[in-house]
Amino acid sequence: MTATVSKPLVGRGFDRLDGRAKVTGSAHYTAEIPIPDLAHAVIVGARVGSGAVRSIDTRAARAAGAIAVFTHANLPRVAALPSAWPSGFGGPAPGQTFFPMQDTTIHYFGQPVAVVVADTFEAAKYAAELIEVDYDAAPAVVRLDDGRDRIYQPEKVFCGMVPARQSRGDFAAAAAAAAHSVDVTYHFAANHHNPIECSATAAFWEGDTVTVYDATQGVTATQATIAAYLGISVAHVRVVANYVGGGFGGKAMMWPHVTLAPTIARELGRPVKVVLNREQMFYGTGLREEQEQRVVLACDGDGVCTGLLHHKLSVTSQFDDWAEVSLEVAGKAYGIPHWDGQYRLIRGNTMTPTFMRGPGEASGMVALECALDELADEIGSDPVELRLRNHAAIDPESGHPWTSDGYADCVRVAAERFGWSAEHRRAGPRRDGNWLLGWGMGSAGYPVYLPGQPQRAHARLLADGMLVVRAATQDFGTGVATAMAQVAGDAMGLPFHRVRVEIGDTRYPNIVAAVGSMGAGMISAAVHTACSDLRAQLISVAVGDPGSPLHGRAPAEIEGIEGVLRIRSDPAIADDYAAVLSRNHLTDLETIGTWQPPAQDIPYGKITFGAQFAEVAVDPDLGLVRVRRMVGAFAPGRVLNAKLARSQVLGGMNWGLSQALMEATLCDPRDGRWANSSLLEYLLPVHADAPEVDIRFVEMQDEIVNPLGVKGLGELGMIGAAAAILSAVRHATGRPIREIPLRIEHLL
Ligand code: MOS
């Protein structure tokens, strides 16, 4: 055999195709796209957290140059959408059922009460400051503690998708029979997403068709939402997102400003742009709700967990029953036979909360893992050993096997990299001058979600041998286009530089929104399918072409490598892609590949696992916590691009640090405003806070989830990171953890 096997592109660490454009400033983000005759709209937010608008005086704003002012009195009515998320993955995705400025009601501080439009941004901003709003103010309830007298349990949370009560076995009996147990409650502060790029939408109409530039995690979801609100066909809405500067879930749903831009543009007959400022990002794109989670863990004398109670209480909006689903992994990661999981809610004067970085599991796994950490101490077990003993070999809920697992390997790999030793941990914290050094670990897990609708991509081979791949996905920082080029190159048999990827436009075939870690799995499947189809098409042209050396050969004998079709067993018999097209007078070959994901209820448990370890240094006198190093190992199935995957998880782990020690949005109870709605006062980690991070991937073959076995790791890096850090702080200080984030004041 003389055949050279070319190294697959998938897995290698190619640089981002759009990296240069992003770091040199030539990338135009939504708010920067030049549009002729553009008018600028500035939103005026309510200055009370509850009540109603009594009157709005717009005269000064008009006198100062506003070309239009919209309020509840003159904003066109939008269609009412039945649910905050009526069609699950795909279809309209309004972040909340309430749409502002349809009447005088005020449900939350910052809610849009007027939109001021002017020829320049500066003029609109100035005029907006001159709007006088008179309110009937009512007391606003935003904090959990202010609403404990009105706790309710809906039938379902997560906007109708997840039952609020779930159970298996008999938790009470398990608890009564337990040899050991812990009963702990953790409080989580509200959080906001804070991507660097603030949300922005620009819209212009041509006849009855609107083009919308939007900073979104789902161009198709934006398209469907605008069409539904405006009562027009999706055929009349085109959405474009060339670059998106982060989202973290805050751009996954379509919030009111997204629909305001095309609505106002239609009224004015002129292009309109709306950009949220940093403060408005705290009132305009959802949040992670304030919550508390009670965990009761019961185990037998051998440290085998027998019962788990996990109850969550959280603040939702006045109008939607939202709770981020915190029990999906926490209820299944360990093979605990008796389980009682519940959600309860309080109606607050906030927006409807939404997806945020590891939505649900990021908090649920902090509560569970911190409780496990306490249980380990209670029974004198090594926390790592306790995890391994209780890891679910199969999905304890359904009894089905995992599509793939890898948890134990992740624990082993990460523990080894970290240098974990049970004896060392048991000996208590070490000292480094005045610092106490603590060690901790936490398990990572995130569900593999499978959307119902088919995933599609367009592949087109041009006469010069270049391949163009298109899909209506968008890059919000993941590097998806680069991964697509790798998948396409492998499937089509072309080198990386001969693939061009075009994304971010609803004119391309539909791909699910980039939420819930679904993006990479769905896109790789669609692109792989399209390019495999296209290669088969090319082969069939070649074997039917009397001018081709491959004429008459069986397609199964032929492989495509580096832009050349050749007989697998005799590579000297070959034909060039461009030559095949040229001889057959073809300017191109194209196909749309359609891949139907397996049903969500296939007989498999679907979780992506990982394990995280952290070392912290705590100054017990000053209450300072510094994370010195973190080690994470993850089993995301197949890694598409080593550099992108590491980058994604590195960010996630640092977000875990942020969750554990920094991020909290605090409410001013006098009017329900967020008191620290700026990057100055909303604490986020900076380089000086970032630890040394060691990341390993444990690649697993997963033949169930999708063709390349990509389970996704968008959210995974964050899960378990905070738990590992908090466990390490508890190890260093011996103090119980009850508040997240854990800040100086909690340690003094
Ligand atoms: Mo992700 S937080 O589900 O956008």
Tab-separated table of C-alpha atoms and ligand atoms in Angstrom, residues 217 248-249 252 355-359 514-516 715, ligand 1:
chain	number	residue	atom	x	y	z
A	217	GLN	CA	-27.011	33.682	19.479
A	248	PHE	CA	-23.433	33.818	27.653
A	249	GLY	CA	-27.154	33.177	27.218
A	252	ALA	CA	-30.112	33.491	23.271
A	355	PHE	CA	-30.183	30.992	30.276
A	356	MET	CA	-26.834	31.988	31.656
A	357	ARG	CA	-23.490	30.176	31.402
A	358	GLY	CA	-24.111	26.544	32.163
A	359	PRO	CA	-27.779	27.361	32.625
A	514	ALA	CA	-26.307	28.356	19.869
A	515	VAL	CA	-27.804	27.514	23.262
A	516	GLY	CA	-27.500	24.703	25.743
A	715	GLU	CA	-21.230	25.085	29.179
B	1	MOS	MO1	-26.146	29.108	26.759
B	1	MOS	S1	-26.036	30.039	28.602
B	1	MOS	O1	-27.522	28.052	26.937
B	1	MOS	O2	-26.636	30.441	25.782
